[in-house]
Amino acid sequence: MLIFFPSEILAMLIAPKLGEWADKINLALGLIITCTTGALITWFLIHSTTGIGFGLLLIGDAILARVTQLIVANLLSRVSPHHRGRIFGFKTWVAHVGEMIGPIMGGILWDKVGEIAPFFSSIIIELLLIPIFLIALAILSKQLVERIDFNERSG
Protein backbone atom coordinates (compact mmCIF):
# COMPACT_ATOMS: atom_id res chain seq x y z
CA MET A 1 0.00 0.00 0.00
CA LEU A 2 2.89 2.38 0.70
CA ILE A 3 3.98 2.05 -2.92
CA PHE A 4 0.54 1.84 -4.56
CA PHE A 5 -1.26 4.63 -2.64
CA PRO A 6 1.04 7.55 -3.64
CA SER A 7 0.79 6.68 -7.34
CA GLU A 8 -3.00 6.92 -7.27
CA ILE A 9 -3.00 10.11 -5.20
CA LEU A 10 -0.50 11.78 -7.53
CA ALA A 11 -2.50 10.73 -10.61
CA MET A 12 -5.64 12.24 -9.05
CA LEU A 13 -3.85 15.48 -8.14
CA ILE A 14 -2.62 16.07 -11.68
CA ALA A 15 -5.84 14.82 -13.31
CA PRO A 16 -7.02 18.37 -14.21
CA LYS A 17 -3.85 18.98 -16.24
CA LEU A 18 -4.12 15.51 -17.75
CA GLY A 19 -7.72 16.32 -18.70
CA GLU A 20 -6.63 19.46 -20.52
CA TRP A 21 -4.06 17.42 -22.44
CA ALA A 22 -6.59 14.65 -23.18
CA ASP A 23 -9.01 17.24 -24.61
CA LYS A 24 -6.37 18.57 -27.02
CA ILE A 25 -4.78 15.37 -28.33
CA ASN A 26 -5.91 13.38 -31.36
CA LEU A 27 -7.99 10.65 -29.72
CA ALA A 28 -6.67 7.77 -31.83
CA LEU A 29 -3.05 8.85 -31.38
CA GLY A 30 -3.58 9.38 -27.66
CA LEU A 31 -5.02 5.90 -27.19
CA ILE A 32 -2.20 4.30 -29.18
CA ILE A 33 0.44 6.19 -27.18
CA THR A 34 -1.08 5.53 -23.75
CA CYS A 35 -1.75 1.82 -24.37
CA THR A 36 1.68 1.18 -25.87
CA THR A 37 3.50 3.14 -23.17
CA GLY A 38 1.39 1.49 -20.47
CA ALA A 39 2.36 -1.96 -21.78
CA LEU A 40 6.01 -0.92 -21.83
CA ILE A 41 5.83 0.39 -18.26
CA THR A 42 4.23 -2.89 -17.14
CA TRP A 43 7.15 -4.75 -18.73
CA PHE A 44 9.57 -2.52 -16.78
CA LEU A 45 7.53 -3.12 -13.60
CA ILE A 46 8.00 -6.87 -14.02
CA HIS A 47 11.75 -6.40 -14.24
CA SER A 48 12.05 -3.76 -11.51
CA THR A 49 14.50 -4.69 -8.76
CA THR A 50 14.00 -1.87 -6.24
CA GLY A 51 11.02 -0.57 -4.34
CA ILE A 52 11.74 3.01 -5.37
CA GLY A 53 12.03 2.06 -9.05
CA PHE A 54 8.82 0.06 -8.81
CA GLY A 55 7.06 2.98 -7.10
CA LEU A 56 8.16 5.47 -9.76
CA LEU A 57 7.06 3.15 -12.55
CA LEU A 58 3.74 2.64 -10.79
CA ILE A 59 3.25 6.42 -10.71
CA GLY A 60 3.80 6.52 -14.47
CA ASP A 61 1.42 3.60 -14.96
CA ALA A 62 -1.31 5.22 -12.84
CA ILE A 63 -0.94 8.50 -14.74
CA LEU A 64 -1.21 6.71 -18.10
CA ALA A 65 -4.27 4.80 -16.92
CA ARG A 66 -5.89 8.08 -15.88
CA VAL A 67 -5.05 9.72 -19.24
CA THR A 68 -6.56 6.75 -21.10
CA GLN A 69 -9.74 7.05 -19.02
CA LEU A 70 -9.91 10.78 -19.76
CA ILE A 71 -9.44 10.25 -23.51
CA VAL A 72 -12.24 7.67 -23.55
CA ALA A 73 -14.45 10.00 -21.48
CA ASN A 74 -13.69 12.80 -23.95
CA LEU A 75 -14.93 10.64 -26.80
CA LEU A 76 -18.01 9.37 -24.96
CA SER A 77 -19.01 12.85 -23.81
CA ARG A 78 -19.55 13.78 -27.47
CA VAL A 79 -22.30 11.18 -27.93
CA SER A 80 -25.82 12.56 -28.25
CA PRO A 81 -27.32 13.64 -24.92
CA HIS A 82 -30.16 11.15 -25.47
CA HIS A 83 -27.73 8.18 -25.33
CA ARG A 84 -24.93 9.65 -23.22
CA GLY A 85 -26.19 8.25 -19.90
CA ARG A 86 -26.52 4.76 -21.34
CA ILE A 87 -23.02 4.95 -22.83
CA PHE A 88 -21.40 6.09 -19.57
CA GLY A 89 -23.44 3.53 -17.62
CA PHE A 90 -22.28 0.76 -19.95
CA LYS A 91 -18.66 1.98 -19.67
CA THR A 92 -18.90 1.87 -15.88
CA TRP A 93 -20.49 -1.58 -15.96
CA VAL A 94 -17.72 -2.94 -18.22
CA ALA A 95 -15.07 -1.41 -15.93
CA HIS A 96 -16.61 -3.10 -12.89
CA VAL A 97 -16.77 -6.44 -14.68
CA GLY A 98 -13.08 -6.03 -15.54
CA GLU A 99 -12.28 -5.17 -11.92
CA MET A 100 -13.97 -8.42 -10.92
CA ILE A 101 -12.62 -10.72 -13.63
CA GLY A 102 -9.06 -9.30 -13.71
CA PRO A 103 -7.96 -10.40 -10.23
CA ILE A 104 -9.65 -13.80 -10.63
CA MET A 105 -7.94 -14.47 -13.96
CA GLY A 106 -4.68 -13.06 -12.60
CA GLY A 107 -4.86 -15.43 -9.64
CA ILE A 108 -5.57 -18.40 -11.88
CA LEU A 109 -2.64 -17.47 -14.14
CA TRP A 110 -0.40 -17.00 -11.09
CA ASP A 111 -1.31 -20.45 -9.76
CA LYS A 112 -1.32 -22.35 -13.06
CA VAL A 113 1.42 -20.65 -15.11
CA GLY A 114 3.67 -18.67 -12.78
CA GLU A 115 4.23 -15.43 -10.90
CA ILE A 116 4.92 -13.31 -13.99
CA ALA A 117 1.99 -14.65 -16.09
CA PRO A 118 -0.64 -12.14 -14.85
CA PHE A 119 1.64 -9.26 -15.75
CA PHE A 120 2.43 -10.59 -19.22
CA SER A 121 -1.28 -11.14 -19.81
CA SER A 122 -1.82 -7.51 -18.74
CA ILE A 123 0.67 -6.37 -21.38
CA ILE A 124 -1.05 -8.46 -24.05
CA ILE A 125 -4.50 -7.20 -23.06
CA GLU A 126 -3.32 -3.59 -23.09
CA LEU A 127 -1.89 -3.99 -26.58
CA LEU A 128 -5.02 -5.81 -27.80
CA LEU A 129 -7.12 -2.88 -26.57
CA ILE A 130 -5.55 -0.62 -29.21
CA PRO A 131 -7.44 -2.08 -32.19
CA ILE A 132 -10.61 -2.36 -30.08
CA PHE A 133 -10.36 1.32 -29.13
CA LEU A 134 -9.69 2.31 -32.75
CA ILE A 135 -12.67 0.30 -34.03
CA ALA A 136 -14.90 1.82 -31.35
CA LEU A 137 -13.58 5.28 -32.24
CA ALA A 138 -14.40 4.70 -35.92
CA ILE A 139 -17.91 3.45 -35.11
CA LEU A 140 -18.68 6.16 -32.55
CA SER A 141 -17.23 9.01 -34.62
CA LYS A 142 -20.20 8.67 -36.98
CA GLN A 143 -22.65 8.98 -34.07
CA LEU A 144 -21.17 12.03 -32.36
CA VAL A 145 -23.07 15.27 -31.83
CA GLU A 146 -19.83 17.21 -31.59
CA ARG A 147 -17.51 16.28 -34.44
CA ILE A 148 -13.82 15.66 -34.01
CA ASP A 149 -11.51 17.26 -36.55
CA PHE A 150 -8.33 15.20 -36.32
CA ASN A 151 -6.49 17.53 -38.70
CA GLU A 152 -6.71 20.40 -36.20
CA ARG A 153 -5.62 18.29 -33.22
CA SER A 154 -1.95 17.53 -33.06
CA GLY A 155 -1.46 17.57 -29.22
Tab-separated table of C-alpha atoms in Angstrom:
chain	number	residue	atom	x	y	z
A	1	MET	CA	0.000	0.000	0.000
A	2	LEU	CA	2.887	2.375	0.700
A	3	ILE	CA	3.983	2.045	-2.922
A	4	PHE	CA	0.536	1.843	-4.560
A	5	PHE	CA	-1.262	4.630	-2.644
A	6	PRO	CA	1.044	7.548	-3.639
A	7	SER	CA	0.792	6.682	-7.341
A	8	GLU	CA	-3.000	6.916	-7.271
A	9	ILE	CA	-2.995	10.112	-5.198
A	10	LEU	CA	-0.497	11.781	-7.534
A	11	ALA	CA	-2.496	10.729	-10.610
A	12	MET	CA	-5.638	12.243	-9.048
A	13	LEU	CA	-3.846	15.483	-8.145
A	14	ILE	CA	-2.615	16.067	-11.684
A	15	ALA	CA	-5.839	14.824	-13.311
A	16	PRO	CA	-7.018	18.367	-14.206
A	17	LYS	CA	-3.850	18.982	-16.244
A	18	LEU	CA	-4.124	15.510	-17.745
A	19	GLY	CA	-7.723	16.315	-18.696
A	20	GLU	CA	-6.633	19.462	-20.521
A	21	TRP	CA	-4.060	17.425	-22.440
A	22	ALA	CA	-6.592	14.649	-23.183
A	23	ASP	CA	-9.005	17.236	-24.613
A	24	LYS	CA	-6.368	18.566	-27.020
A	25	ILE	CA	-4.780	15.369	-28.335
A	26	ASN	CA	-5.914	13.383	-31.359
A	27	LEU	CA	-7.990	10.649	-29.716
A	28	ALA	CA	-6.667	7.767	-31.831
A	29	LEU	CA	-3.055	8.854	-31.384
A	30	GLY	CA	-3.585	9.382	-27.657
A	31	LEU	CA	-5.024	5.905	-27.193
A	32	ILE	CA	-2.199	4.300	-29.181
A	33	ILE	CA	0.438	6.188	-27.180
A	34	THR	CA	-1.079	5.528	-23.753
A	35	CYS	CA	-1.745	1.824	-24.374
A	36	THR	CA	1.683	1.181	-25.870
A	37	THR	CA	3.501	3.144	-23.174
A	38	GLY	CA	1.390	1.488	-20.471
A	39	ALA	CA	2.358	-1.958	-21.779
A	40	LEU	CA	6.015	-0.918	-21.827
A	41	ILE	CA	5.834	0.391	-18.260
A	42	THR	CA	4.232	-2.890	-17.143
A	43	TRP	CA	7.151	-4.749	-18.733
A	44	PHE	CA	9.567	-2.523	-16.782
A	45	LEU	CA	7.529	-3.119	-13.597
A	46	ILE	CA	8.000	-6.866	-14.015
A	47	HIS	CA	11.747	-6.402	-14.238
A	48	SER	CA	12.052	-3.761	-11.513
A	49	THR	CA	14.501	-4.688	-8.762
A	50	THR	CA	14.000	-1.866	-6.243
A	51	GLY	CA	11.019	-0.573	-4.338
A	52	ILE	CA	11.736	3.011	-5.369
A	53	GLY	CA	12.026	2.061	-9.050
A	54	PHE	CA	8.818	0.058	-8.807
A	55	GLY	CA	7.065	2.980	-7.098
A	56	LEU	CA	8.164	5.471	-9.756
A	57	LEU	CA	7.063	3.148	-12.554
A	58	LEU	CA	3.744	2.645	-10.788
A	59	ILE	CA	3.246	6.421	-10.710
A	60	GLY	CA	3.795	6.520	-14.473
A	61	ASP	CA	1.415	3.599	-14.960
A	62	ALA	CA	-1.310	5.223	-12.837
A	63	ILE	CA	-0.945	8.498	-14.743
A	64	LEU	CA	-1.207	6.706	-18.099
A	65	ALA	CA	-4.271	4.796	-16.923
A	66	ARG	CA	-5.886	8.080	-15.879
A	67	VAL	CA	-5.048	9.719	-19.238
A	68	THR	CA	-6.560	6.754	-21.101
A	69	GLN	CA	-9.737	7.051	-19.018
A	70	LEU	CA	-9.914	10.781	-19.764
A	71	ILE	CA	-9.436	10.251	-23.513
A	72	VAL	CA	-12.240	7.667	-23.553
A	73	ALA	CA	-14.453	9.998	-21.478
A	74	ASN	CA	-13.691	12.801	-23.952
A	75	LEU	CA	-14.935	10.639	-26.797
A	76	LEU	CA	-18.005	9.373	-24.964
A	77	SER	CA	-19.008	12.854	-23.814
A	78	ARG	CA	-19.546	13.777	-27.474
A	79	VAL	CA	-22.297	11.176	-27.926
A	80	SER	CA	-25.817	12.556	-28.252
A	81	PRO	CA	-27.315	13.637	-24.917
A	82	HIS	CA	-30.159	11.148	-25.470
A	83	HIS	CA	-27.734	8.177	-25.333
A	84	ARG	CA	-24.926	9.652	-23.216
A	85	GLY	CA	-26.186	8.249	-19.901
A	86	ARG	CA	-26.516	4.762	-21.340
A	87	ILE	CA	-23.024	4.949	-22.833
A	88	PHE	CA	-21.401	6.088	-19.574
A	89	GLY	CA	-23.438	3.528	-17.621
A	90	PHE	CA	-22.276	0.755	-19.953
A	91	LYS	CA	-18.660	1.981	-19.673
A	92	THR	CA	-18.901	1.866	-15.878
A	93	TRP	CA	-20.490	-1.583	-15.957
A	94	VAL	CA	-17.717	-2.939	-18.223
A	95	ALA	CA	-15.073	-1.405	-15.934
A	96	HIS	CA	-16.609	-3.101	-12.888
A	97	VAL	CA	-16.772	-6.443	-14.677
A	98	GLY	CA	-13.080	-6.030	-15.541
A	99	GLU	CA	-12.275	-5.169	-11.917
A	100	MET	CA	-13.965	-8.417	-10.919
A	101	ILE	CA	-12.621	-10.720	-13.630
A	102	GLY	CA	-9.063	-9.299	-13.708
A	103	PRO	CA	-7.964	-10.403	-10.231
A	104	ILE	CA	-9.652	-13.801	-10.627
A	105	MET	CA	-7.940	-14.466	-13.962
A	106	GLY	CA	-4.676	-13.059	-12.600
A	107	GLY	CA	-4.863	-15.431	-9.637
A	108	ILE	CA	-5.565	-18.398	-11.876
A	109	LEU	CA	-2.643	-17.475	-14.144
A	110	TRP	CA	-0.401	-16.997	-11.093
A	111	ASP	CA	-1.307	-20.449	-9.758
A	112	LYS	CA	-1.322	-22.354	-13.056
A	113	VAL	CA	1.417	-20.650	-15.108
A	114	GLY	CA	3.668	-18.672	-12.777
A	115	GLU	CA	4.228	-15.429	-10.898
A	116	ILE	CA	4.917	-13.311	-13.992
A	117	ALA	CA	1.993	-14.648	-16.085
A	118	PRO	CA	-0.638	-12.145	-14.852
A	119	PHE	CA	1.641	-9.257	-15.749
A	120	PHE	CA	2.429	-10.589	-19.221
A	121	SER	CA	-1.279	-11.137	-19.809
A	122	SER	CA	-1.824	-7.515	-18.736
A	123	ILE	CA	0.675	-6.374	-21.376
A	124	ILE	CA	-1.046	-8.462	-24.048
A	125	ILE	CA	-4.495	-7.199	-23.062
A	126	GLU	CA	-3.325	-3.588	-23.093
A	127	LEU	CA	-1.888	-3.986	-26.581
A	128	LEU	CA	-5.021	-5.811	-27.796
A	129	LEU	CA	-7.123	-2.880	-26.571
A	130	ILE	CA	-5.545	-0.619	-29.211
A	131	PRO	CA	-7.443	-2.080	-32.192
A	132	ILE	CA	-10.610	-2.362	-30.080
A	133	PHE	CA	-10.358	1.320	-29.129
A	134	LEU	CA	-9.692	2.311	-32.747
A	135	ILE	CA	-12.667	0.302	-34.031
A	136	ALA	CA	-14.897	1.819	-31.345
A	137	LEU	CA	-13.585	5.277	-32.240
A	138	ALA	CA	-14.402	4.698	-35.917
A	139	ILE	CA	-17.908	3.446	-35.108
A	140	LEU	CA	-18.677	6.159	-32.555
A	141	SER	CA	-17.230	9.009	-34.618
A	142	LYS	CA	-20.205	8.666	-36.984
A	143	GLN	CA	-22.646	8.980	-34.072
A	144	LEU	CA	-21.166	12.030	-32.356
A	145	VAL	CA	-23.069	15.267	-31.833
A	146	GLU	CA	-19.833	17.214	-31.589
A	147	ARG	CA	-17.510	16.280	-34.438
A	148	ILE	CA	-13.818	15.663	-34.007
A	149	ASP	CA	-11.513	17.256	-36.553
A	150	PHE	CA	-8.331	15.196	-36.325
A	151	ASN	CA	-6.490	17.528	-38.700
A	152	GLU	CA	-6.707	20.395	-36.196
A	153	ARG	CA	-5.622	18.294	-33.224
A	154	SER	CA	-1.952	17.526	-33.059
A	155	GLY	CA	-1.458	17.574	-29.224
